[in-house]
Amino acid sequence: MTPSQNIKTFLEAGPEYLPSVSVDCVIFGFHERQLKVLLLEFKHTKAFALPGGFVFKEESADEAATRILWERTGVKDIYLEQFHTFGEQNRGNWDVHKATMSSHGFELETNHWLLQRFISIGYYALVDFSKVIPTPDIFSDIGGWHDIHQIPTLILDHNRIVEKALSTLRLMLDYKLVGFNLLSETFTMNELQSLYETILDKKLLRANFQRKMLSMEILERVEKKFSGKAHKPPYIYRIKKTT
Amino acid sequence: MTPSQNIKTFLEAGPEYLPSVSVDCVIFGFHERQLKVLLLEFKHTKAFALPGGFVFKEESADEAATRILWERTGVKDIYLEQFHTFGEQNRGNWDVHKATMSSHGFELETNHWLLQRFISIGYYALVDFSKVIPTPDIFSDIGGWHDIHQIPTLILDHNRIVEKALSTLRLMLDYKLVGFNLLSETFTMNELQSLYETILDKKLLRANFQRKMLSMEILERVEKKFSGKAHKPPYIYRIKKTT
DNA sequence: TCAAAAGTGTTTTTTTTACACCCATGG
DNA sequence: CCATGGGTGTAAAAAAAACACTTTTGA
C-alpha cells in the first residue's frame, strides 16, 4: 500500500471508531538523567503533537491506549495509566489535520469526522527508553524525545496535557512504586535516585533514599558491577518477582 | 408540556449532544453521621442509577457535569471533581432505557442514539446535604440518599463508579482540604471529625484531629453555641475567606 | 595509599500518636 | 457541684532528615 492509500483508508475508517472520543498518550522515558516525552511531528506543517488515536467500537479505552502505545513504540506490556479526560469545547478545529491532509492531496470537508470536536482521554506511559523504537503514524514523522523542561509548543491543549501528566506522575511517585518502569530491568541505586531527583526536581540525600527504597522490600540485589572505574562498584538491583 | 412530550423532545435531541460521551455524577452528602450518595430510580423498571447526562456540543465536559448537578440538586457552586473515565466496551446496551421508554410508549430502534455505546466521564460532587432538593429527570423518580455502605445494585458499571469515587475521595481527603464542602457553612469540630471518621471509616483521636485542622490555618471561630446541653458548648467554625 | 563512589551507622529533628488535665455549662 | 463534652498541654514513639564513618575499587 502506498502512503497515500494508507491515508485514504484511514480517512474512510471513521465509522469504525467511537465518535467524539480520542486518546492521547504522554510517553515518558528516562535517558541521560533527563525525563523525556516522546512526540510526533506532523508532516509539512511541522507542528508537534502527542501520540494519539481513536477508540475502535470493539475495544475499550484502555485497550485503545495500549494499542496506540504499541504502534508508536513497538513495546507491549507497558506501564500505562489514565490520568485525566480533557473535555474543553475548543478541542477540535484541527487546522493542522486539514493542512496535513491537504498537503497529501486530500481536501477534507468541514464536516469530516476527523475535524469534529473530540473529548480526549489522557494516559501516561512509563517506558524503558532503550527498548522503544519510535514509529510515526501516517500523518507524522517522529518528533523524537524531548526533555520535559524543553517541550516545544504543541497543537491544541497538548501542552496542558503534558503538564497534567507530569503533576500526576509526581504525585504517584511516592504513593505507588512506579518509577522502576522507566529503567531497564536492572539498575543501580544511583540510577534510581537520579530518576527520582529528575522527576521530583529536587535533590535527595543518598543515604536516606537508599534506606527508604530498601525498606520497601521490593528490590533484590543481583551482583556487583565492575565498572572499571576507580571506586567501589555499586550493587545491581532488580524488582523482586512477586510470584 | 406533558411528560410524554418531554421525553419525545429528549429522544430527538440526540444531534445536540456529543456522541458516545456521557457524564455520571457521584453526589456525596453527609447526614446523621452517614456518608450518603444520591441515586435515581428509573420509573417502572425500578433500577437504580447514578445521576448522569450527556454533553452538549456547545459546552465543555465540566460544564455539563455542573449543569447535570444543578438540574438534579438545585444547587450551583458545587464542589465538583472529575476522577476517572470509564471506557469499557460493555458500556451501552441499555435494556433499562429501552424498557423505560417502552413503558412510556416509545419503542426505540436498536440503533437509536440512546442505545449506543457511551464512554462515561465520572465526577464526584460534595454537597451540603441540607441545601439539596433532589429533582428527578424525565426517566426517573428520586432514588433518594443511600448510605455508602448500603448502595443497591445499580445499572451497568455504576457500582464500580461509586467505588472508584469513594476511593478517590479518601485519597483526596488528606491531600486537599476538601471535606468542608459536605458540611453547612458553619460547623463544630465534632461534626468535622465525625465526617472524617465516616469517610475514612476509622476512629481519630479528638485532641490530635483538632490540632491538625487548626494548624492548617483555614478555619476561623465564629462564636460559641449554647446548645442547651449540660456541658461546655463547642466553638462554631467556618472556613476563612481567602480573599 | 589515595580519591571517589557505594554502603552502613548514628544522631538530631520533626511529626505523629497517646494520654492526661482543665474548662464551661445545665441540670 | 458534678457529669459531660470541649479545649489545651505534654510525654512517648515513630519517622524523616542530617551527618559521619566504613568499604571497595583502580590508579
PDB file of C-alpha atoms in Angstrom, chain B:
ATOM      1  CA  MET B   1     -45.505  20.325  28.203  1.00  0.00           C
ATOM      2  CA  THR B   2     -46.700  16.885  29.158  1.00  0.00           C
ATOM      3  CA  PRO B   3     -44.182  14.346  30.439  1.00  0.00           C
ATOM      4  CA  SER B   4     -44.615  12.398  27.260  1.00  0.00           C
ATOM      5  CA  GLN B   5     -43.795  15.439  25.153  1.00  0.00           C
ATOM      6  CA  ASN B   6     -40.729  15.998  27.314  1.00  0.00           C
ATOM      7  CA  ILE B   7     -39.491  12.555  26.545  1.00  0.00           C
ATOM      8  CA  LYS B   8     -40.159  12.970  22.872  1.00  0.00           C
ATOM      9  CA  THR B   9     -38.134  16.182  22.866  1.00  0.00           C
ATOM     10  CA  PHE B  10     -35.303  14.478  24.662  1.00  0.00           C
ATOM     11  CA  LEU B  11     -35.259  11.478  22.372  1.00  0.00           C
ATOM     12  CA  GLU B  12     -34.964  13.757  19.376  1.00  0.00           C
ATOM     13  CA  ALA B  13     -32.215  15.872  20.926  1.00  0.00           C
ATOM     14  CA  GLY B  14     -29.526  13.318  20.061  1.00  0.00           C
ATOM     15  CA  PRO B  15     -27.822  15.518  17.461  1.00  0.00           C
ATOM     16  CA  GLU B  16     -27.324  18.286  20.011  1.00  0.00           C
ATOM     17  CA  TYR B  17     -25.117  16.055  22.126  1.00  0.00           C
ATOM     18  CA  LEU B  18     -21.561  14.963  21.616  1.00  0.00           C
ATOM     19  CA  PRO B  19     -21.955  11.356  20.518  1.00  0.00           C
ATOM     20  CA  SER B  20     -20.531   8.494  22.622  1.00  0.00           C
ATOM     21  CA  VAL B  21     -19.831  10.720  25.609  1.00  0.00           C
ATOM     22  CA  SER B  22     -21.764  10.743  28.846  1.00  0.00           C
ATOM     23  CA  VAL B  23     -21.223  12.111  32.307  1.00  0.00           C
ATOM     24  CA  ASP B  24     -22.034  10.348  35.567  1.00  0.00           C
ATOM     25  CA  CYS B  25     -22.067  12.078  38.929  1.00  0.00           C
ATOM     26  CA  VAL B  26     -21.471  10.557  42.323  1.00  0.00           C
ATOM     27  CA  ILE B  27     -23.081  13.093  44.615  1.00  0.00           C
ATOM     28  CA  PHE B  28     -21.913  12.757  48.188  1.00  0.00           C
ATOM     29  CA  GLY B  29     -23.807  14.176  51.114  1.00  0.00           C
ATOM     30  CA  PHE B  30     -23.343  13.879  54.853  1.00  0.00           C
ATOM     31  CA  HIS B  31     -26.278  13.421  57.160  1.00  0.00           C
ATOM     32  CA  GLU B  32     -26.712  11.934  60.594  1.00  0.00           C
ATOM     33  CA  ARG B  33     -23.121  10.774  60.646  1.00  0.00           C
ATOM     34  CA  GLN B  34     -23.507   8.863  57.432  1.00  0.00           C
ATOM     35  CA  LEU B  35     -21.897   9.423  54.084  1.00  0.00           C
ATOM     36  CA  LYS B  36     -24.628   9.215  51.509  1.00  0.00           C
ATOM     37  CA  VAL B  37     -24.908   9.059  47.744  1.00  0.00           C
ATOM     38  CA  LEU B  38     -27.810  10.485  45.781  1.00  0.00           C
ATOM     39  CA  LEU B  39     -29.382   7.999  43.374  1.00  0.00           C
ATOM     40  CA  LEU B  40     -32.107   7.985  40.794  1.00  0.00           C
ATOM     41  CA  GLU B  41     -34.566   5.196  40.266  1.00  0.00           C
ATOM     42  CA  PHE B  42     -35.827   4.518  36.783  1.00  0.00           C
ATOM     43  CA  LYS B  43     -39.564   4.569  36.517  1.00  0.00           C
ATOM     44  CA  HIS B  44     -41.301   1.217  36.178  1.00  0.00           C
ATOM     45  CA  THR B  45     -38.139  -0.874  35.960  1.00  0.00           C
ATOM     46  CA  LYS B  46     -37.137   0.168  39.485  1.00  0.00           C
ATOM     47  CA  ALA B  47     -33.478   0.049  38.504  1.00  0.00           C
ATOM     48  CA  PHE B  48     -31.172   2.360  40.435  1.00  0.00           C
ATOM     49  CA  ALA B  49     -28.626   4.545  38.697  1.00  0.00           C
ATOM     50  CA  LEU B  50     -26.297   7.461  39.196  1.00  0.00           C
ATOM     51  CA  PRO B  51     -27.486  10.867  38.051  1.00  0.00           C
ATOM     52  CA  GLY B  52     -25.975  11.438  34.660  1.00  0.00           C
ATOM     53  CA  GLY B  53     -26.426  13.011  31.313  1.00  0.00           C
ATOM     54  CA  PHE B  54     -24.803  13.990  28.081  1.00  0.00           C
ATOM     55  CA  VAL B  55     -22.529  16.752  26.893  1.00  0.00           C
ATOM     56  CA  PHE B  56     -23.949  19.402  24.619  1.00  0.00           C
ATOM     57  CA  LYS B  57     -21.841  20.209  21.617  1.00  0.00           C
ATOM     58  CA  GLU B  58     -21.619  23.783  22.885  1.00  0.00           C
ATOM     59  CA  GLU B  59     -20.390  23.063  26.377  1.00  0.00           C
ATOM     60  CA  SER B  60     -17.354  21.515  27.991  1.00  0.00           C
ATOM     61  CA  ALA B  61     -17.488  18.276  29.937  1.00  0.00           C
ATOM     62  CA  ASP B  62     -17.031  20.208  33.179  1.00  0.00           C
ATOM     63  CA  GLU B  63     -19.894  22.493  32.282  1.00  0.00           C
ATOM     64  CA  ALA B  64     -22.070  19.505  31.502  1.00  0.00           C
ATOM     65  CA  ALA B  65     -21.333  17.997  34.896  1.00  0.00           C
ATOM     66  CA  THR B  66     -22.110  21.298  36.604  1.00  0.00           C
ATOM     67  CA  ARG B  67     -25.355  21.574  34.698  1.00  0.00           C
ATOM     68  CA  ILE B  68     -26.421  17.998  35.440  1.00  0.00           C
ATOM     69  CA  LEU B  69     -25.651  18.500  39.075  1.00  0.00           C
ATOM     70  CA  TRP B  70     -27.639  21.665  39.211  1.00  0.00           C
ATOM     71  CA  GLU B  71     -30.588  20.026  37.500  1.00  0.00           C
ATOM     72  CA  ARG B  72     -30.633  17.156  39.999  1.00  0.00           C
ATOM     73  CA  THR B  73     -29.962  19.094  43.190  1.00  0.00           C
ATOM     74  CA  GLY B  74     -30.962  22.702  42.591  1.00  0.00           C
ATOM     75  CA  VAL B  75     -27.539  23.775  43.806  1.00  0.00           C
ATOM     76  CA  LYS B  76     -24.904  25.719  41.927  1.00  0.00           C
ATOM     77  CA  ASP B  77     -21.370  26.400  43.106  1.00  0.00           C
ATOM     78  CA  ILE B  78     -20.885  22.804  43.996  1.00  0.00           C
ATOM     79  CA  TYR B  79     -17.513  21.274  44.715  1.00  0.00           C
ATOM     80  CA  LEU B  80     -17.040  19.030  41.720  1.00  0.00           C
ATOM     81  CA  GLU B  81     -14.103  16.981  40.537  1.00  0.00           C
ATOM     82  CA  GLN B  82     -13.502  14.639  37.671  1.00  0.00           C
ATOM     83  CA  PHE B  83     -11.987  11.405  38.921  1.00  0.00           C
ATOM     84  CA  HIS B  84     -11.984   8.773  36.188  1.00  0.00           C
ATOM     85  CA  THR B  85     -13.307   7.971  32.755  1.00  0.00           C
ATOM     86  CA  PHE B  86     -14.941   4.636  32.198  1.00  0.00           C
ATOM     87  CA  GLY B  87     -14.402   3.308  28.733  1.00  0.00           C
ATOM     88  CA  GLU B  88     -15.254  -0.364  28.827  1.00  0.00           C
ATOM     89  CA  GLN B  89     -16.790  -1.940  25.803  1.00  0.00           C
ATOM     90  CA  ASN B  90     -19.837  -3.284  27.580  1.00  0.00           C
ATOM     91  CA  ARG B  91     -20.978   0.221  28.419  1.00  0.00           C
ATOM     92  CA  GLY B  92     -24.199   0.625  26.477  1.00  0.00           C
ATOM     93  CA  ASN B  93     -26.820  -1.965  25.703  1.00  0.00           C
ATOM     94  CA  TRP B  94     -29.276  -0.102  27.837  1.00  0.00           C
ATOM     95  CA  ASP B  95     -32.033  -2.591  28.449  1.00  0.00           C
ATOM     96  CA  VAL B  96     -33.204  -0.290  31.188  1.00  0.00           C
ATOM     97  CA  HIS B  97     -33.602   2.658  28.869  1.00  0.00           C
ATOM     98  CA  LYS B  98     -35.402   0.504  26.375  1.00  0.00           C
ATOM     99  CA  ALA B  99     -37.807  -0.802  28.977  1.00  0.00           C
ATOM    100  CA  THR B 100     -38.372   2.628  30.499  1.00  0.00           C
ATOM    101  CA  MET B 101     -39.109   4.208  27.163  1.00  0.00           C
ATOM    102  CA  SER B 102     -41.274   1.318  26.184  1.00  0.00           C
ATOM    103  CA  SER B 103     -43.345   1.855  29.293  1.00  0.00           C
ATOM    104  CA  HIS B 104     -43.895   5.432  28.140  1.00  0.00           C
ATOM    105  CA  GLY B 105     -44.997   4.240  24.759  1.00  0.00           C
ATOM    106  CA  PHE B 106     -41.747   4.888  22.920  1.00  0.00           C
ATOM    107  CA  GLU B 107     -40.215   1.895  21.191  1.00  0.00           C
ATOM    108  CA  LEU B 108     -36.564   2.675  20.490  1.00  0.00           C
ATOM    109  CA  GLU B 109     -34.942   1.213  17.403  1.00  0.00           C
ATOM    110  CA  THR B 110     -31.782  -0.726  18.188  1.00  0.00           C
ATOM    111  CA  ASN B 111     -29.662   1.922  16.504  1.00  0.00           C
ATOM    112  CA  HIS B 112     -31.218   4.791  18.450  1.00  0.00           C
ATOM    113  CA  TRP B 113     -28.560   7.127  19.789  1.00  0.00           C
ATOM    114  CA  LEU B 114     -29.575   6.465  23.372  1.00  0.00           C
ATOM    115  CA  LEU B 115     -28.773   2.782  22.986  1.00  0.00           C
ATOM    116  CA  GLN B 116     -25.256   3.241  21.633  1.00  0.00           C
ATOM    117  CA  ARG B 117     -22.053   2.594  23.479  1.00  0.00           C
ATOM    118  CA  PHE B 118     -21.008   5.505  25.710  1.00  0.00           C
ATOM    119  CA  ILE B 119     -17.794   6.499  27.362  1.00  0.00           C
ATOM    120  CA  SER B 120     -18.603   7.931  30.767  1.00  0.00           C
ATOM    121  CA  ILE B 121     -16.664  10.678  32.451  1.00  0.00           C
ATOM    122  CA  GLY B 122     -17.041  10.262  36.200  1.00  0.00           C
ATOM    123  CA  TYR B 123     -17.350  13.258  38.504  1.00  0.00           C
ATOM    124  CA  TYR B 124     -17.847  13.299  42.211  1.00  0.00           C
ATOM    125  CA  ALA B 125     -19.564  16.158  43.986  1.00  0.00           C
ATOM    126  CA  LEU B 126     -19.526  17.193  47.621  1.00  0.00           C
ATOM    127  CA  VAL B 127     -22.699  18.960  48.617  1.00  0.00           C
ATOM    128  CA  ASP B 128     -24.289  20.442  51.673  1.00  0.00           C
ATOM    129  CA  PHE B 129     -26.960  17.860  52.355  1.00  0.00           C
ATOM    130  CA  SER B 130     -29.374  20.392  53.780  1.00  0.00           C
ATOM    131  CA  LYS B 131     -29.294  22.571  50.672  1.00  0.00           C
ATOM    132  CA  VAL B 132     -30.071  19.865  48.161  1.00  0.00           C
ATOM    133  CA  ILE B 133     -33.531  19.423  46.711  1.00  0.00           C
ATOM    134  CA  PRO B 134     -33.346  16.128  44.841  1.00  0.00           C
ATOM    135  CA  THR B 135     -35.030  16.502  41.485  1.00  0.00           C
ATOM    136  CA  PRO B 136     -35.576  13.543  39.202  1.00  0.00           C
ATOM    137  CA  ASP B 137     -35.048  13.651  35.457  1.00  0.00           C
ATOM    138  CA  ILE B 138     -37.673  12.680  32.928  1.00  0.00           C
ATOM    139  CA  PHE B 139     -36.945   8.962  33.106  1.00  0.00           C
ATOM    140  CA  SER B 140     -36.579   8.685  36.805  1.00  0.00           C
ATOM    141  CA  ASP B 141     -38.018   9.106  40.186  1.00  0.00           C
ATOM    142  CA  ILE B 142     -35.906  10.260  43.021  1.00  0.00           C
ATOM    143  CA  GLY B 143     -33.897   7.291  44.213  1.00  0.00           C
ATOM    144  CA  GLY B 144     -33.013   9.083  47.402  1.00  0.00           C
ATOM    145  CA  TRP B 145     -29.926   9.264  49.546  1.00  0.00           C
ATOM    146  CA  HIS B 146     -28.253   5.930  50.239  1.00  0.00           C
ATOM    147  CA  ASP B 147     -25.671   5.180  52.876  1.00  0.00           C
ATOM    148  CA  ILE B 148     -22.362   4.416  51.197  1.00  0.00           C
ATOM    149  CA  HIS B 149     -22.353   1.029  52.910  1.00  0.00           C
ATOM    150  CA  GLN B 150     -25.773   0.132  51.553  1.00  0.00           C
ATOM    151  CA  ILE B 151     -25.761   1.040  47.902  1.00  0.00           C
ATOM    152  CA  PRO B 152     -28.212  -1.153  45.997  1.00  0.00           C
ATOM    153  CA  THR B 153     -27.262  -2.851  42.763  1.00  0.00           C
ATOM    154  CA  LEU B 154     -27.007  -0.177  40.091  1.00  0.00           C
ATOM    155  CA  ILE B 155     -27.252  -0.381  36.330  1.00  0.00           C
ATOM    156  CA  LEU B 156     -24.216  -1.011  34.153  1.00  0.00           C
ATOM    157  CA  ASP B 157     -20.928  -0.398  35.941  1.00  0.00           C
ATOM    158  CA  HIS B 158     -22.334   2.284  38.222  1.00  0.00           C
ATOM    159  CA  ASN B 159     -21.445   0.350  41.364  1.00  0.00           C
ATOM    160  CA  ARG B 160     -17.844   0.354  40.264  1.00  0.00           C
ATOM    161  CA  ILE B 161     -18.061   4.066  39.570  1.00  0.00           C
ATOM    162  CA  VAL B 162     -19.238   4.691  43.124  1.00  0.00           C
ATOM    163  CA  GLU B 163     -16.400   2.570  44.485  1.00  0.00           C
ATOM    164  CA  LYS B 164     -13.829   4.485  42.490  1.00  0.00           C
ATOM    165  CA  ALA B 165     -15.323   7.815  43.542  1.00  0.00           C
ATOM    166  CA  LEU B 166     -15.128   6.805  47.183  1.00  0.00           C
ATOM    167  CA  SER B 167     -11.539   5.654  46.990  1.00  0.00           C
ATOM    168  CA  THR B 168     -10.595   8.880  45.211  1.00  0.00           C
ATOM    169  CA  LEU B 169     -12.371  10.922  47.856  1.00  0.00           C
ATOM    170  CA  ARG B 170     -10.478   9.085  50.594  1.00  0.00           C
ATOM    171  CA  LEU B 171      -7.180   9.823  48.901  1.00  0.00           C
ATOM    172  CA  MET B 172      -8.052  13.467  48.374  1.00  0.00           C
ATOM    173  CA  LEU B 173      -9.167  13.956  51.932  1.00  0.00           C
ATOM    174  CA  ASP B 174      -5.689  14.207  53.371  1.00  0.00           C
ATOM    175  CA  TYR B 175      -4.183  15.702  50.274  1.00  0.00           C
ATOM    176  CA  LYS B 176      -6.562  18.540  49.605  1.00  0.00           C
ATOM    177  CA  LEU B 177      -8.768  20.096  52.286  1.00  0.00           C
ATOM    178  CA  VAL B 178     -11.988  19.186  50.744  1.00  0.00           C
ATOM    179  CA  GLY B 179     -14.244  17.767  53.387  1.00  0.00           C
ATOM    180  CA  PHE B 180     -15.789  21.070  54.401  1.00  0.00           C
ATOM    181  CA  ASN B 181     -17.896  21.068  51.288  1.00  0.00           C
ATOM    182  CA  LEU B 182     -20.024  18.345  52.811  1.00  0.00           C
ATOM    183  CA  LEU B 183     -20.998  20.443  55.821  1.00  0.00           C
ATOM    184  CA  SER B 184     -23.089  23.525  56.141  1.00  0.00           C
ATOM    185  CA  GLU B 185     -21.323  26.846  56.223  1.00  0.00           C
ATOM    186  CA  THR B 186     -20.669  26.696  59.927  1.00  0.00           C
ATOM    187  CA  PHE B 187     -19.926  23.581  61.873  1.00  0.00           C
ATOM    188  CA  THR B 188     -18.391  22.313  65.063  1.00  0.00           C
ATOM    189  CA  MET B 189     -15.119  20.491  65.349  1.00  0.00           C
ATOM    190  CA  ASN B 190     -17.071  17.443  66.405  1.00  0.00           C
ATOM    191  CA  GLU B 191     -19.078  17.457  63.208  1.00  0.00           C
ATOM    192  CA  LEU B 192     -15.977  17.835  61.109  1.00  0.00           C
ATOM    193  CA  GLN B 193     -14.304  14.978  62.916  1.00  0.00           C
ATOM    194  CA  SER B 194     -17.218  12.623  62.549  1.00  0.00           C
ATOM    195  CA  LEU B 195     -17.258  13.466  58.856  1.00  0.00           C
ATOM    196  CA  TYR B 196     -13.625  12.463  58.529  1.00  0.00           C
ATOM    197  CA  GLU B 197     -14.203   9.354  60.591  1.00  0.00           C
ATOM    198  CA  THR B 198     -17.101   8.334  58.406  1.00  0.00           C
ATOM    199  CA  ILE B 199     -15.285   8.840  55.139  1.00  0.00           C
ATOM    200  CA  LEU B 200     -12.077   7.210  56.273  1.00  0.00           C
ATOM    201  CA  ASP B 201     -14.009   4.584  58.187  1.00  0.00           C
ATOM    202  CA  LYS B 202     -11.800   4.776  61.243  1.00  0.00           C
ATOM    203  CA  LYS B 203     -11.696   6.476  64.624  1.00  0.00           C
ATOM    204  CA  LEU B 204      -9.476   9.503  65.095  1.00  0.00           C
ATOM    205  CA  LEU B 205      -8.174  10.968  68.319  1.00  0.00           C
ATOM    206  CA  ARG B 206     -10.127  14.069  69.167  1.00  0.00           C
ATOM    207  CA  ALA B 207      -7.233  16.118  70.516  1.00  0.00           C
ATOM    208  CA  ASN B 208      -4.946  15.425  67.591  1.00  0.00           C
ATOM    209  CA  PHE B 209      -7.605  15.926  64.998  1.00  0.00           C
ATOM    210  CA  GLN B 210      -8.382  19.338  66.388  1.00  0.00           C
ATOM    211  CA  ARG B 211      -4.738  20.341  66.398  1.00  0.00           C
ATOM    212  CA  LYS B 212      -4.239  19.166  62.856  1.00  0.00           C
ATOM    213  CA  MET B 213      -7.225  21.019  61.484  1.00  0.00           C
ATOM    214  CA  LEU B 214      -6.368  24.231  63.293  1.00  0.00           C
ATOM    215  CA  SER B 215      -2.718  24.018  62.253  1.00  0.00           C
ATOM    216  CA  MET B 216      -3.750  24.365  58.630  1.00  0.00           C
ATOM    217  CA  GLU B 217      -4.995  27.827  59.457  1.00  0.00           C
ATOM    218  CA  ILE B 218      -8.009  27.733  57.231  1.00  0.00           C
ATOM    219  CA  LEU B 219     -10.607  27.658  59.985  1.00  0.00           C
ATOM    220  CA  GLU B 220     -11.858  30.583  61.964  1.00  0.00           C
ATOM    221  CA  ARG B 221     -14.031  30.624  65.046  1.00  0.00           C
ATOM    222  CA  VAL B 222     -17.333  32.342  64.803  1.00  0.00           C
ATOM    223  CA  GLU B 223     -18.937  32.169  68.217  1.00  0.00           C
ATOM    224  CA  LYS B 224     -19.940  29.758  70.873  1.00  0.00           C
ATOM    225  CA  LYS B 225     -23.057  27.772  70.563  1.00  0.00           C
ATOM    226  CA  PHE B 226     -25.217  27.451  73.621  1.00  0.00           C
ATOM    227  CA  SER B 227     -26.750  24.176  72.779  1.00  0.00           C
ATOM    228  CA  GLY B 228     -28.772  23.880  75.913  1.00  0.00           C
ATOM    229  CA  LYS B 229     -26.879  20.745  76.814  1.00  0.00           C
ATOM    230  CA  ALA B 230     -25.186  20.154  80.077  1.00  0.00           C
ATOM    231  CA  HIS B 231     -21.605  20.657  79.055  1.00  0.00           C
ATOM    232  CA  LYS B 232     -19.178  23.136  77.616  1.00  0.00           C
ATOM    233  CA  PRO B 233     -20.534  24.466  74.339  1.00  0.00           C
ATOM    234  CA  PRO B 234     -18.330  23.955  71.303  1.00  0.00           C
ATOM    235  CA  TYR B 235     -16.920  26.692  69.150  1.00  0.00           C
ATOM    236  CA  ILE B 236     -18.506  27.190  65.773  1.00  0.00           C
ATOM    237  CA  TYR B 237     -16.047  27.222  62.891  1.00  0.00           C
ATOM    238  CA  ARG B 238     -16.169  28.280  59.300  1.00  0.00           C
ATOM    239  CA  ILE B 239     -13.656  28.369  56.516  1.00  0.00           C
ATOM    240  CA  LYS B 240     -11.589  31.508  56.253  1.00  0.00           C
ATOM    241  CA  LYS B 241     -12.338  33.607  53.259  1.00  0.00           C
ATOM    242  CA  THR B 242      -9.101  33.602  51.337  1.00  0.00           C
ATOM    243  CA  THR B 243      -9.548  36.984  49.745  1.00  0.00           C
TER     244      THR B 243
END
